PDB file of C-alpha atoms in Angstrom:
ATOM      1  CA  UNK A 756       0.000   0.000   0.000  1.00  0.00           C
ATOM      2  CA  UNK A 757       1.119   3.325  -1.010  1.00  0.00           C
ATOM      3  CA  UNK A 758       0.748   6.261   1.459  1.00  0.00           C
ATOM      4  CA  UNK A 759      -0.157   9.872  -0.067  1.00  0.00           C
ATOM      5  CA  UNK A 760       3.258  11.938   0.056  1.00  0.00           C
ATOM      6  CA  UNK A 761       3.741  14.590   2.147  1.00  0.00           C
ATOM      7  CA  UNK A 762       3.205  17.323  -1.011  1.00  0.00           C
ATOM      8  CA  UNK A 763      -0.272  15.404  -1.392  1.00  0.00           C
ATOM      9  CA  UNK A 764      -1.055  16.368   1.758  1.00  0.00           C
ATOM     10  CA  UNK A 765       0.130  20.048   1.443  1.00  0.00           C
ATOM     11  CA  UNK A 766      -1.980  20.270  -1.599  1.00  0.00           C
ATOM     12  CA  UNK A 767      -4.891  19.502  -0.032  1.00  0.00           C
ATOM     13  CA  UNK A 768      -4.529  22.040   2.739  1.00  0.00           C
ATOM     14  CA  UNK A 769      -3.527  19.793   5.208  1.00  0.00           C
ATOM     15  CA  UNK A 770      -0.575  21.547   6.232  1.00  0.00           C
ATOM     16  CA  UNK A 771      -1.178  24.962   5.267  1.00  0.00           C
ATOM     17  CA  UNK A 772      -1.099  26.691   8.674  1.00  0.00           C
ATOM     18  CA  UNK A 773       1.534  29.441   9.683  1.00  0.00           C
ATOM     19  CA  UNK A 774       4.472  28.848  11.201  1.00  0.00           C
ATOM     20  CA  UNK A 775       4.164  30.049  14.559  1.00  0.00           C
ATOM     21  CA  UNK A 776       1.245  28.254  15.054  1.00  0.00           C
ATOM     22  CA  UNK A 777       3.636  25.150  15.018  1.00  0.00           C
ATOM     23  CA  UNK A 778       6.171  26.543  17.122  1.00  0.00           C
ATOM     24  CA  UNK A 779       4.154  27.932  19.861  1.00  0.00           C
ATOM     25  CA  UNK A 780       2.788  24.403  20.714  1.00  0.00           C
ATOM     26  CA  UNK A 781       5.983  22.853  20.313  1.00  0.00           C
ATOM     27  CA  UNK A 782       7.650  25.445  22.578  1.00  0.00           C
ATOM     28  CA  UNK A 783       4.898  24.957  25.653  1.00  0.00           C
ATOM     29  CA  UNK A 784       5.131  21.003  25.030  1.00  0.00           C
ATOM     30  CA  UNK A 785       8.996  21.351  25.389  1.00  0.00           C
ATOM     31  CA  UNK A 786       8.737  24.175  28.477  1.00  0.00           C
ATOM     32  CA  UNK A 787       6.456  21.137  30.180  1.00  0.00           C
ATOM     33  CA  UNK A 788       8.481  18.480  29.426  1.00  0.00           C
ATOM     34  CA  UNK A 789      11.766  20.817  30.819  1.00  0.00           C
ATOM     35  CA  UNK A 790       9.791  21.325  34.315  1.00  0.00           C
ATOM     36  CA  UNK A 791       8.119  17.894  34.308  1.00  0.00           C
ATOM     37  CA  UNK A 792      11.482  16.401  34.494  1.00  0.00           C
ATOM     38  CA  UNK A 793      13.069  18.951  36.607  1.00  0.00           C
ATOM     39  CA  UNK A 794      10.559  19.140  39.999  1.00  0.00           C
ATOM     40  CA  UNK A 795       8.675  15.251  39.229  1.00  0.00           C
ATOM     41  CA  UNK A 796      10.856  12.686  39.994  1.00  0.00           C
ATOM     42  CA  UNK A 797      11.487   9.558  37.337  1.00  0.00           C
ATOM     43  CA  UNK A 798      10.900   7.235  40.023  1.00  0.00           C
ATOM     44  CA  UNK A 799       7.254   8.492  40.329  1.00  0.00           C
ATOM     45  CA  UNK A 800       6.701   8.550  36.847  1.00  0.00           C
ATOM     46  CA  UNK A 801       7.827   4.584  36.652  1.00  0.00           C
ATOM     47  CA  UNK A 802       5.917   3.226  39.762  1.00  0.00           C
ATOM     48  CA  UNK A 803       2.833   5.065  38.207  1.00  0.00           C
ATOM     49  CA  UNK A 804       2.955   3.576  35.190  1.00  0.00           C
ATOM     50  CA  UNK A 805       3.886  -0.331  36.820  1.00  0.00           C
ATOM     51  CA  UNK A 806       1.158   0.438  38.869  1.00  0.00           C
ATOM     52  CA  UNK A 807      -1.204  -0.773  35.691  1.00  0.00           C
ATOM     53  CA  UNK A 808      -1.653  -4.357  35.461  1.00  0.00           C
ATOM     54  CA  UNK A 809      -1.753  -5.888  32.262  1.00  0.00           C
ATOM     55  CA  UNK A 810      -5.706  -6.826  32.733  1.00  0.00           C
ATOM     56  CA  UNK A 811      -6.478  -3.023  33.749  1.00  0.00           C
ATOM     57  CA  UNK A 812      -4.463  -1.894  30.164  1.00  0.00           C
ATOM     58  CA  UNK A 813      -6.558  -4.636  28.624  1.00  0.00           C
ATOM     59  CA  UNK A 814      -9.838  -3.777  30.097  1.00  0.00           C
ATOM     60  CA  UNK A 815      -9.312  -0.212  29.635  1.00  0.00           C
ATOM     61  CA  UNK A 816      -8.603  -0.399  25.983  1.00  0.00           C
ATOM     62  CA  UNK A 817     -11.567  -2.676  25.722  1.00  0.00           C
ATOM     63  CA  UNK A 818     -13.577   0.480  27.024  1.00  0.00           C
ATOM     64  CA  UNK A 819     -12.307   2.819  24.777  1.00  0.00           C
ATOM     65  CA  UNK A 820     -12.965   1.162  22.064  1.00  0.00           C
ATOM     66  CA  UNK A 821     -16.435   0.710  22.764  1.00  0.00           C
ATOM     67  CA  UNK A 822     -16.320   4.659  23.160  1.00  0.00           C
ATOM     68  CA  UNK A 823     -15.225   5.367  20.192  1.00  0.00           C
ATOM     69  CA  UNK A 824     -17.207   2.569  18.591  1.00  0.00           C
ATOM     70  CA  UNK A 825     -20.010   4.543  19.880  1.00  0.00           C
ATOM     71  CA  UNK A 826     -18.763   7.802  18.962  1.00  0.00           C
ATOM     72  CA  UNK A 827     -18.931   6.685  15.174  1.00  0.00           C
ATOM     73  CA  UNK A 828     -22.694   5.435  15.342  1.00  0.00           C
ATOM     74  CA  UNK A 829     -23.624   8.177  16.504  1.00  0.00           C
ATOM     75  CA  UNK A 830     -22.646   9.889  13.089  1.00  0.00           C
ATOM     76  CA  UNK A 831     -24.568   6.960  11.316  1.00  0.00           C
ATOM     77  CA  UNK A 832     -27.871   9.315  10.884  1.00  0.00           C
ATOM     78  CA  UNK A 833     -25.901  12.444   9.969  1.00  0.00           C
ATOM     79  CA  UNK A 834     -24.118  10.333   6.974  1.00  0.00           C
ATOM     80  CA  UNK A 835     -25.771   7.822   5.770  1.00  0.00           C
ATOM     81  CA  UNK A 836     -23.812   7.487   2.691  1.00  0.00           C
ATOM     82  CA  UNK A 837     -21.149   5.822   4.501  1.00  0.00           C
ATOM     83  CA  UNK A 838     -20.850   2.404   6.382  1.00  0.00           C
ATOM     84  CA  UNK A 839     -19.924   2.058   9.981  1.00  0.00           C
ATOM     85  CA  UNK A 840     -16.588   0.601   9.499  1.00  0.00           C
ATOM     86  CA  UNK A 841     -16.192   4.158   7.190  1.00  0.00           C
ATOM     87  CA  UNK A 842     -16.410   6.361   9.514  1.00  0.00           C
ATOM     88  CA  UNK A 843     -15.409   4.684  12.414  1.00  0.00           C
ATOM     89  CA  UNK A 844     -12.104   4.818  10.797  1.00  0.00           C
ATOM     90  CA  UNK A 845     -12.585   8.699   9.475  1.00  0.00           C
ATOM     91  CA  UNK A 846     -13.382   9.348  13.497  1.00  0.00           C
ATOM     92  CA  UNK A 847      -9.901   7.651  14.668  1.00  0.00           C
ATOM     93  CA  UNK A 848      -8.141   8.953  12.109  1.00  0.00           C
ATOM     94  CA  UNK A 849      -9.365  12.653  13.200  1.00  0.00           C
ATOM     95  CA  UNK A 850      -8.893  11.925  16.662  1.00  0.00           C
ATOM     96  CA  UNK A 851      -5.031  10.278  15.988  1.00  0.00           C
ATOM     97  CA  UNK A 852      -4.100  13.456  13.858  1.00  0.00           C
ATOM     98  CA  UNK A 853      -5.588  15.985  16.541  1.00  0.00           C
ATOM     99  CA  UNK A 854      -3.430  14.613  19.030  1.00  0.00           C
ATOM    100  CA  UNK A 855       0.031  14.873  17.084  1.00  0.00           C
ATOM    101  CA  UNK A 856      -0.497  17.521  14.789  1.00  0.00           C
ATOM    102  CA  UNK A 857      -0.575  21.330  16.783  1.00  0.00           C
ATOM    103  CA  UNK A 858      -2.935  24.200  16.418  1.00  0.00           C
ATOM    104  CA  UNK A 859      -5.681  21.749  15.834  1.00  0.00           C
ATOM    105  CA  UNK A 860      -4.950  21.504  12.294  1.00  0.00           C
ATOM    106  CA  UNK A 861      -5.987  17.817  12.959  1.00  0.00           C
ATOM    107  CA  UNK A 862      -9.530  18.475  12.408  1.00  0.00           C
ATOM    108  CA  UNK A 863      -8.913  19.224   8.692  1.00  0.00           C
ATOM    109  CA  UNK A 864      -8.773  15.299   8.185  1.00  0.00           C
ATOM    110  CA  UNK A 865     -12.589  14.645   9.189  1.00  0.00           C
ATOM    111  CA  UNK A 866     -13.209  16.980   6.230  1.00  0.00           C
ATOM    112  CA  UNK A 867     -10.671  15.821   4.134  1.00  0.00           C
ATOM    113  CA  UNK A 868     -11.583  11.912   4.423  1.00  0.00           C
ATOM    114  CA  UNK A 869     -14.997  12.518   4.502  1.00  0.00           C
ATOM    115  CA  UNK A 870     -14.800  14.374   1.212  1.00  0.00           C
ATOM    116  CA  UNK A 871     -12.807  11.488  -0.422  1.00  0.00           C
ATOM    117  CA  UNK A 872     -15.310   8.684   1.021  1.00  0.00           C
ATOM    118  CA  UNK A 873     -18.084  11.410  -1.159  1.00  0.00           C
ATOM    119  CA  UNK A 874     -19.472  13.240   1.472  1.00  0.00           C
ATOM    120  CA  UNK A 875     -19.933  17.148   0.744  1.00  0.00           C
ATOM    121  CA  UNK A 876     -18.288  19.490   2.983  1.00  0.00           C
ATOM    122  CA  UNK A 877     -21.345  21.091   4.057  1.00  0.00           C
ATOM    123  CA  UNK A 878     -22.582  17.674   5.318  1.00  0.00           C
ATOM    124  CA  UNK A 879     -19.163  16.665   6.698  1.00  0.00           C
ATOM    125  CA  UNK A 880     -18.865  20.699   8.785  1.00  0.00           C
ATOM    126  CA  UNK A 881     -22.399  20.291  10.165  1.00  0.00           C
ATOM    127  CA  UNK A 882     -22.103  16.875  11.229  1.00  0.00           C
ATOM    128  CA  UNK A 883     -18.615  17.704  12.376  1.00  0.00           C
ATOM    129  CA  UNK A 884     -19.840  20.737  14.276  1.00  0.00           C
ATOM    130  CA  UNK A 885     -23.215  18.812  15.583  1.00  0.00           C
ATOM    131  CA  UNK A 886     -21.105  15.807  17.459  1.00  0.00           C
ATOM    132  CA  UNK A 887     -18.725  18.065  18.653  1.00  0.00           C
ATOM    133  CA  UNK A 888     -21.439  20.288  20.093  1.00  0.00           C
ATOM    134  CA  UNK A 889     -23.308  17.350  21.466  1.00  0.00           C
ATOM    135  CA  UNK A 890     -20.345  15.407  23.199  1.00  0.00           C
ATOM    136  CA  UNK A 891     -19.736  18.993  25.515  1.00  0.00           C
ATOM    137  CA  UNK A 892     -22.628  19.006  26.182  1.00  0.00           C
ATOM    138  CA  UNK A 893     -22.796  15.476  27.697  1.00  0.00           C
ATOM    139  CA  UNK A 894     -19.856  15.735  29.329  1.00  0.00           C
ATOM    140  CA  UNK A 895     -20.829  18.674  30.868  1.00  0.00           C
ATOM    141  CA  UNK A 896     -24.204  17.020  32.088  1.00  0.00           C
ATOM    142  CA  UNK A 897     -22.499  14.013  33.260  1.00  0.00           C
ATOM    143  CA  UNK A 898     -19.827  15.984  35.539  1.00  0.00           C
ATOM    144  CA  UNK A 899     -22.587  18.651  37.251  1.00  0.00           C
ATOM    145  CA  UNK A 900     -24.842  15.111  37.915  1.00  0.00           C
ATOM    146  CA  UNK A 901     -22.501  13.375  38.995  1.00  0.00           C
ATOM    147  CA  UNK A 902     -21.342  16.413  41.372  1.00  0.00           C
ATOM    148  CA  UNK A 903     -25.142  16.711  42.705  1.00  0.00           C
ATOM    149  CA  UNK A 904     -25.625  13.148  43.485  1.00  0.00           C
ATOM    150  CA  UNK A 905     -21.658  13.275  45.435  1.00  0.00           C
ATOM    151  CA  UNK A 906     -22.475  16.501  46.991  1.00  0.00           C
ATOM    152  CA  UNK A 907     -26.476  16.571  47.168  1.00  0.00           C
ATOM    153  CA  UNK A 908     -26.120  20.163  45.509  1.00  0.00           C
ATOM    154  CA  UNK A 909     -29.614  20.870  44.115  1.00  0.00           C
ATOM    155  CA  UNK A 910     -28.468  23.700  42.209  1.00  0.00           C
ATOM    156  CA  UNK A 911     -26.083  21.145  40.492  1.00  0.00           C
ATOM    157  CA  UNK A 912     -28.893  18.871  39.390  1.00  0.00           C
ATOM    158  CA  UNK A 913     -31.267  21.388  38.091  1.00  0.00           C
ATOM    159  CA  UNK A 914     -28.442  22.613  35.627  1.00  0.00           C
ATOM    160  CA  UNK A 915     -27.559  19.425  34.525  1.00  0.00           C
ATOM    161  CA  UNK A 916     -31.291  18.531  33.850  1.00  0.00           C
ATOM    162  CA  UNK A 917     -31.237  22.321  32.237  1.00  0.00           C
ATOM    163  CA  UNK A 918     -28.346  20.906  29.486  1.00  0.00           C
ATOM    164  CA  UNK A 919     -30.380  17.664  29.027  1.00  0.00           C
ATOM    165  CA  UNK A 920     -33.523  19.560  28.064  1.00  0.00           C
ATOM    166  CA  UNK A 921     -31.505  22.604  25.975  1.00  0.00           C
ATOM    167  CA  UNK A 922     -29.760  19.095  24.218  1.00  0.00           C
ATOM    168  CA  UNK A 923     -32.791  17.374  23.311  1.00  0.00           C
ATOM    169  CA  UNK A 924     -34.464  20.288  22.355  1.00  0.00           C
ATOM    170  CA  UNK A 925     -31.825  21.798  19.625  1.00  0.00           C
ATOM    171  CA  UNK A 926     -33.544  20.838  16.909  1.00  0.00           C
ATOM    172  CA  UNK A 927     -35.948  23.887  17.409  1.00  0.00           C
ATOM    173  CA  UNK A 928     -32.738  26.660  17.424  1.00  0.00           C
ATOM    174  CA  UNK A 929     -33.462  27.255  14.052  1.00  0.00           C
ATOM    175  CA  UNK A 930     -36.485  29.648  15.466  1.00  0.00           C
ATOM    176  CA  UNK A 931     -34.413  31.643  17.024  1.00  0.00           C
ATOM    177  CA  UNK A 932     -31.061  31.735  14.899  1.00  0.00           C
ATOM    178  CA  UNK A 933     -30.756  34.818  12.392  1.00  0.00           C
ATOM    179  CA  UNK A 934     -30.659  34.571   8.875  1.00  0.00           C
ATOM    180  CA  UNK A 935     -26.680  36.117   8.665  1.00  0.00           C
ATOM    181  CA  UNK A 936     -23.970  34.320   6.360  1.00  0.00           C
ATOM    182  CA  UNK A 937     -23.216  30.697   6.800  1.00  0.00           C
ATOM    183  CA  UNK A 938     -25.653  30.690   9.613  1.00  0.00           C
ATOM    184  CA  UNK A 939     -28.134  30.422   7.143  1.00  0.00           C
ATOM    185  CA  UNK A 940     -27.258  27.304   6.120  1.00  0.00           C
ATOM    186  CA  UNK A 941     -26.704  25.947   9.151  1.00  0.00           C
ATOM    187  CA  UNK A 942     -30.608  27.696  10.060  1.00  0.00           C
ATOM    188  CA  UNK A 943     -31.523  25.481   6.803  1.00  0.00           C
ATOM    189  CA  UNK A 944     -29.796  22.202   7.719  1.00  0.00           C
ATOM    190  CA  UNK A 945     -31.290  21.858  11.569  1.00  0.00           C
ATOM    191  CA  UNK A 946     -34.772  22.969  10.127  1.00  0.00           C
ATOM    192  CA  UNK A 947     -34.617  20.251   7.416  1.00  0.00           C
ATOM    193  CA  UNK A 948     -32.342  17.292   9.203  1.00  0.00           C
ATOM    194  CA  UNK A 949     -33.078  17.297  12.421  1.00  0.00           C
ATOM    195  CA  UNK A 950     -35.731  16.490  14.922  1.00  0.00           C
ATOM    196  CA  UNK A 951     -36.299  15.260  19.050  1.00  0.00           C
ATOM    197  CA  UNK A 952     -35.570  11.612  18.442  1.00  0.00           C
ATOM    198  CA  UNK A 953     -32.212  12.484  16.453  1.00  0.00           C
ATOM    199  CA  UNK A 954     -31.382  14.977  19.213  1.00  0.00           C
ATOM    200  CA  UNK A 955     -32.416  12.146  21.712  1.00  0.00           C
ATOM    201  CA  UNK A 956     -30.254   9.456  19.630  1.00  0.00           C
ATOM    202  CA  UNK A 957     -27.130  12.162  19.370  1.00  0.00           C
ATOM    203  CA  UNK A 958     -27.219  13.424  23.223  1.00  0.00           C
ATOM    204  CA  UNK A 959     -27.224   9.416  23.859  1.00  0.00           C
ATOM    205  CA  UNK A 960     -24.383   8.328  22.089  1.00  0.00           C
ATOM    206  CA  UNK A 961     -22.287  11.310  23.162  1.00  0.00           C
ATOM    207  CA  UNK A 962     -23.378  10.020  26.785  1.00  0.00           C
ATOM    208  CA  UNK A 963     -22.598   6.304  26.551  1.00  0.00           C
ATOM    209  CA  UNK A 964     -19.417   7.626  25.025  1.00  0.00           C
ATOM    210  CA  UNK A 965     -17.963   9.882  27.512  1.00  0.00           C
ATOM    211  CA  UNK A 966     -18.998   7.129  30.174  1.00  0.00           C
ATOM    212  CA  UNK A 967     -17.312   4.139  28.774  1.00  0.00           C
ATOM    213  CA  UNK A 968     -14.112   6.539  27.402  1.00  0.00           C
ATOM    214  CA  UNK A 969     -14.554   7.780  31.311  1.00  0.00           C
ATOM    215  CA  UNK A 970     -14.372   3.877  32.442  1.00  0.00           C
ATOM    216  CA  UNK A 971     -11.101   3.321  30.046  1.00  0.00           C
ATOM    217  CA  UNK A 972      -9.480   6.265  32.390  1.00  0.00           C
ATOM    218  CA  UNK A 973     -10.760   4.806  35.752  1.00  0.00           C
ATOM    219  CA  UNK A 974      -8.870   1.253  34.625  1.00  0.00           C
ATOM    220  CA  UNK A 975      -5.371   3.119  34.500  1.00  0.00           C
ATOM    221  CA  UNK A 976      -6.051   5.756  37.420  1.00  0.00           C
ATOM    222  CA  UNK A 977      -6.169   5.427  41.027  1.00  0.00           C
ATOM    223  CA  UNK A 978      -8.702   7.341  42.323  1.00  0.00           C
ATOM    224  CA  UNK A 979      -9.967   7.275  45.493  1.00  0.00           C
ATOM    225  CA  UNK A 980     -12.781   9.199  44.596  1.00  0.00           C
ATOM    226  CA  UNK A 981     -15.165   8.864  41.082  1.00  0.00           C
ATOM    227  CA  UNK A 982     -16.338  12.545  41.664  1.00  0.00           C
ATOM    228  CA  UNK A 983     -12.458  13.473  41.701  1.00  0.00           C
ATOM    229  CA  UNK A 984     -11.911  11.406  39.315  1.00  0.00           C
ATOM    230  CA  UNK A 985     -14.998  12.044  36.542  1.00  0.00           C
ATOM    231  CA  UNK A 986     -13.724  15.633  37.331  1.00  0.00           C
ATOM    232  CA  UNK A 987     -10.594  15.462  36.441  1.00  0.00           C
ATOM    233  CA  UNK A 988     -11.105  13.143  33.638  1.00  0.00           C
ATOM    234  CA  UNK A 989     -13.452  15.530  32.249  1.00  0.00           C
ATOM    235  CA  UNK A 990     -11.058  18.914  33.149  1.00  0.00           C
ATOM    236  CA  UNK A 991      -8.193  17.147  30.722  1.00  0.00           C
ATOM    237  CA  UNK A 992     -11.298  16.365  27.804  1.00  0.00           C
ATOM    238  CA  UNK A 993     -11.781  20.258  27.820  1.00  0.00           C
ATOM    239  CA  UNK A 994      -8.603  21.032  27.022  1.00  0.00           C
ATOM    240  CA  UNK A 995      -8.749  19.781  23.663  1.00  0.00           C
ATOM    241  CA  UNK A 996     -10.809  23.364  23.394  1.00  0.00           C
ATOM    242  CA  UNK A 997      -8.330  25.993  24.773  1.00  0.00           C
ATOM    243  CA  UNK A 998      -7.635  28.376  22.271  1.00  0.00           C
ATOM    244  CA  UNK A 999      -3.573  27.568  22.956  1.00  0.00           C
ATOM    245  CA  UNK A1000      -2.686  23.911  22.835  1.00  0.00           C
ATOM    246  CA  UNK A1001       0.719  22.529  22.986  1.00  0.00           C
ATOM    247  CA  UNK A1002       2.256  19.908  20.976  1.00  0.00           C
ATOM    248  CA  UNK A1003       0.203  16.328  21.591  1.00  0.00           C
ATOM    249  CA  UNK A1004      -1.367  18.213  24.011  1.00  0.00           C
ATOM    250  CA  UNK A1005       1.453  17.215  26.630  1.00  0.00           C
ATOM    251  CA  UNK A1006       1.514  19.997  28.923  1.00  0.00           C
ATOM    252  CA  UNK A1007      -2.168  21.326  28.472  1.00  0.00           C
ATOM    253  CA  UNK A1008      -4.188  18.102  29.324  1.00  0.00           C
ATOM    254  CA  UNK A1009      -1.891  17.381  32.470  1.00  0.00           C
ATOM    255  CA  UNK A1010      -2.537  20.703  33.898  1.00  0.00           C
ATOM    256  CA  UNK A1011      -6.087  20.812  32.802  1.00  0.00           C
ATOM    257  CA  UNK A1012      -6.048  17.190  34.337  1.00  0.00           C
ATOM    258  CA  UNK A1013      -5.327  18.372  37.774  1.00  0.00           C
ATOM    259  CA  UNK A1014      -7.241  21.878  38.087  1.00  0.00           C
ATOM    260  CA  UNK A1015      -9.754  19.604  40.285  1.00  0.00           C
ATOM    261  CA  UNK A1016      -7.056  18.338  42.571  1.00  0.00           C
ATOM    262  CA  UNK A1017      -6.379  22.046  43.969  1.00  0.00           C
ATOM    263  CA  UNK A1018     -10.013  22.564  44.840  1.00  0.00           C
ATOM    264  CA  UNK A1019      -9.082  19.418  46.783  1.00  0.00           C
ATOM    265  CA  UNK A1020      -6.159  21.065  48.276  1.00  0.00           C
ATOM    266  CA  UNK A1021      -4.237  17.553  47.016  1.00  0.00           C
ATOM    267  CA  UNK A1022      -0.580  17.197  46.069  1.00  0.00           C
ATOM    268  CA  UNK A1023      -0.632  18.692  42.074  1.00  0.00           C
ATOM    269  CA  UNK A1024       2.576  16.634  41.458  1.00  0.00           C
ATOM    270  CA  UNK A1025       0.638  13.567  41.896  1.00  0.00           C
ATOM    271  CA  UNK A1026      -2.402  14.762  39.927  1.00  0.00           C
ATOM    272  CA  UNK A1027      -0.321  15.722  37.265  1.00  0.00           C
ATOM    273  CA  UNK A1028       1.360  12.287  36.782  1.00  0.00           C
ATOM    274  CA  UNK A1029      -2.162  10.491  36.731  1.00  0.00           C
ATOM    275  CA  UNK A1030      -2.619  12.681  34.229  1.00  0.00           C
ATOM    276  CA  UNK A1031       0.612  11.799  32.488  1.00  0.00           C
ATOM    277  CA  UNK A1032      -0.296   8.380  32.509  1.00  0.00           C
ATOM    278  CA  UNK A1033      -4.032   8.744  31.572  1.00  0.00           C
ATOM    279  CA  UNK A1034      -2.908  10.822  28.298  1.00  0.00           C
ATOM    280  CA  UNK A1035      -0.270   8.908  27.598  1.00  0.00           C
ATOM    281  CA  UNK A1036      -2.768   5.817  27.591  1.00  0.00           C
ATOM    282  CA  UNK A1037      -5.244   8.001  25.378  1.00  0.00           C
ATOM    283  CA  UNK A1038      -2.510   8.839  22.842  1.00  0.00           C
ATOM    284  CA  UNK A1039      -1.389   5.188  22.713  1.00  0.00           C
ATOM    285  CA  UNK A1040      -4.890   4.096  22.087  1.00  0.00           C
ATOM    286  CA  UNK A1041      -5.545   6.630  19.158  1.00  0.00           C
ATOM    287  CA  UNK A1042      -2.553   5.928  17.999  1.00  0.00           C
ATOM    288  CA  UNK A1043      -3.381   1.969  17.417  1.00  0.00           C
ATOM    289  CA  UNK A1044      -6.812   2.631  15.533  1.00  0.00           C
ATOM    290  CA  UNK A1045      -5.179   5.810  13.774  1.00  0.00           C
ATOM    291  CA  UNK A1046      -2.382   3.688  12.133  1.00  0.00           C
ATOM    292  CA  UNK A1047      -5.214   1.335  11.212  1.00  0.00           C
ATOM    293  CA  UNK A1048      -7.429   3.656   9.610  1.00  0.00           C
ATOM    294  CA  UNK A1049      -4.555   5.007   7.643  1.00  0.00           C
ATOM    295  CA  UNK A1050      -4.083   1.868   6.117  1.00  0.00           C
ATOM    296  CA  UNK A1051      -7.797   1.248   5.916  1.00  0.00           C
ATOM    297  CA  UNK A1052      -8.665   4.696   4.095  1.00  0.00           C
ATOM    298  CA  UNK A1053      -5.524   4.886   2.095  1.00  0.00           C
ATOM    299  CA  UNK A1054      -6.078   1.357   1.031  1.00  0.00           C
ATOM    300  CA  UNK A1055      -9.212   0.379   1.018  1.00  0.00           C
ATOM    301  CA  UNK A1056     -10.226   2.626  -1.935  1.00  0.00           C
TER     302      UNK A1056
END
C-alpha cells in the first residue's frame, strides 16, 4: 500500500497553517516536558505507570474502544452514505491526527476523508460541528450530575437537567437563529435534518461515550474518589478546546487534568502524573486505531 506523500497532503490544505502556530505548541510542550522532568521525579513517573496491570491496560482499551465505537454510530444518521466501518475509521483517524499535529490543524482530516469517502463538505462541517457540540454538552451534564448526586447540591442537578432539556431540544434553534452568512445554512440544515428523536439518539451516544471513554481512564487511574476522578477526567477532555494547545497536548491536558485536585487542596505533582499516565494511555490508544485507519482509508479505496 502506497501512502499519499507529504506534497499530497500540502496540496490539499492539510498543512497549510503558519508557522508560529507550530512553534508555539511545540515550545509549551517542550517548556512542560523541561519542568516535568526537573521538579517530578522519574521514580514516580515509573511506579505510576507499573502500577497498571496488564488486565487493567486490557480492560481499559476494551472500554475505549467501545467509546469510540459509539462515537462513530452516533454519526450513522448524519451520513448515511457511509458504512460504519467508514467512519469509524474517518473518526480515529481525526482523533489520531488531533493529538500529534498542533494548532488543531488535525480536524482538517474529518473533512478531508470525509470528502474522499463522497461526502460534501457542508454535510461533513455540520455533522462535524453537531457531534462536537453534542459530546460537551454530555460531558458537561455528566460531571454537574454526577457532582449533585456526590455533593447533594440541588443547584447542580437542576443545571444538569437544564443541558439535558436545551440538548434534546436543539432541533428547534433554528427559530431563534438569524438569517446572517453561513448561519443560514446551518438555520436550513437543523430545520430540514433534524428532529427530538435524532437529538435524543445524538445526546445518547455522546453520553454512553464519555462514560465508557470515562471507564477506560478509571482502569489506568487510582482514584480514590469517582467525583475526583470524573472531574478530572473531564477537566483534561476540555482542554482539547483551549484556544492555545501545545504539541500532543502534553503539557495542556496534564494541567487541565489536575485543576480539580487544587479545589481538593491535594498534592498537584501527583495529579499531574495520573494525568501523564491517563494521556499517555489516550494517545497510545488513538494511535493503534489511527495507524489502522490510515491503512484502511488509504487502502481500502
Amino acid at each position: 500500500m502506497q501512502m499519499p506523500s507529504l506534497g499530497v497532503f500540502l496540496r490539499k490544505g492539510f498543512f497549510k497553517v503558519h508557522i508560529r502556530k507550530f512553534l508555539i505548541p511545540t515550545l509549551l510542550t517542550l517548556i512542560f516536558f523541561l519542568f516535568f522532568s526537573k521538579y517530578i521525579p522519574l521514580k514516580e513517573i515509573l511506579r505510576a505507570f507499573k502500577h497498571i496491570s496488564l488486565e487493567a491496560l486490557l480492560s481499559a482499551f476494551f472500554f475505549y474502544t467501545l467509546s469510540q465505537a459509539v462515537r462513530s454510530i452516533r454519526w450513522k444518521p448524519l451520513m448515511k452514505e457511509l458504512s460504519f466501518l467508514d467512519i469509524y475509521f474517518i473518526n480515529s483517524a481525526n482523533i489520531f491526527f488531533n493529538n500529534i499535529l498542533p494548532a488543531r490543524t488535525g480536524e482538517l482530516s474529518w473533512f478531508y476523508y470525509a470528502k474522499k469517502m463522497g461526502i460534501s463538505l457542508k454535510a461533513s462541517v455540520w455533522s462535524f460541528f453537531l457531534g462536537r457540540i453534542f459530546d460537551l454538552s454530555a460531558l458537561i451534564f455528566t460531571g454537574l450530575l454526577v457532582y449533585s448526586l456526590v455533593k447533594g447540591s440541588l443547584f447542580a442537578f437542576l443545571t444538569s437537567f437544564s443541558v439535558f432539556i436545551v440538548s434534546i431540544f436543539s432541533y428547534k434553534a433554528y427559530i431563534i437563529m438569524p438569517s446572517w452568512g453561513k448561519l443560514r445554512d446551518l438555520k436550513i440544515y437543523i430545520r430540514n435534518s433534524m428532529s427530538f428523536s435524532l437529538s435524543l439518539y445524538l445526546f445518547g451516544c455522546s453520553l454512553l461515550s464519555v462514560i465508557l471513554k470515562f471507564l477506560a481512564v478509571l482502569e489506568v487511574m487510582s482514584a480514590s474518589s469517582y467525583l475526583l476522578g470524573f472531574l478530572s477526567f473531564s477537566f483534561g477532555e476540555l482542554s482539547t478546546i483551549l484556544p492555545v494547545h501545545s504539541f500532543m497536548g502534553y503539557g495542556t491536558y496534564e494541567l487541565s487534568f489536575s485543576v480539580p485536585a487544587k479545589f481538593y487542596e491535594l498534592d498537584l505533582k501527583d495529579w499531574i502524573v495520573k494525568g501523564f499516565v491517563v494521556h499517555n494511555f489516550l494517545l497510545l490508544s488513538s494511535g493503534i486505531y489511527g495507524l489502522i485507519s490510515l491503512f484502511w482509508l488509504h487502502g481500502s479505496r
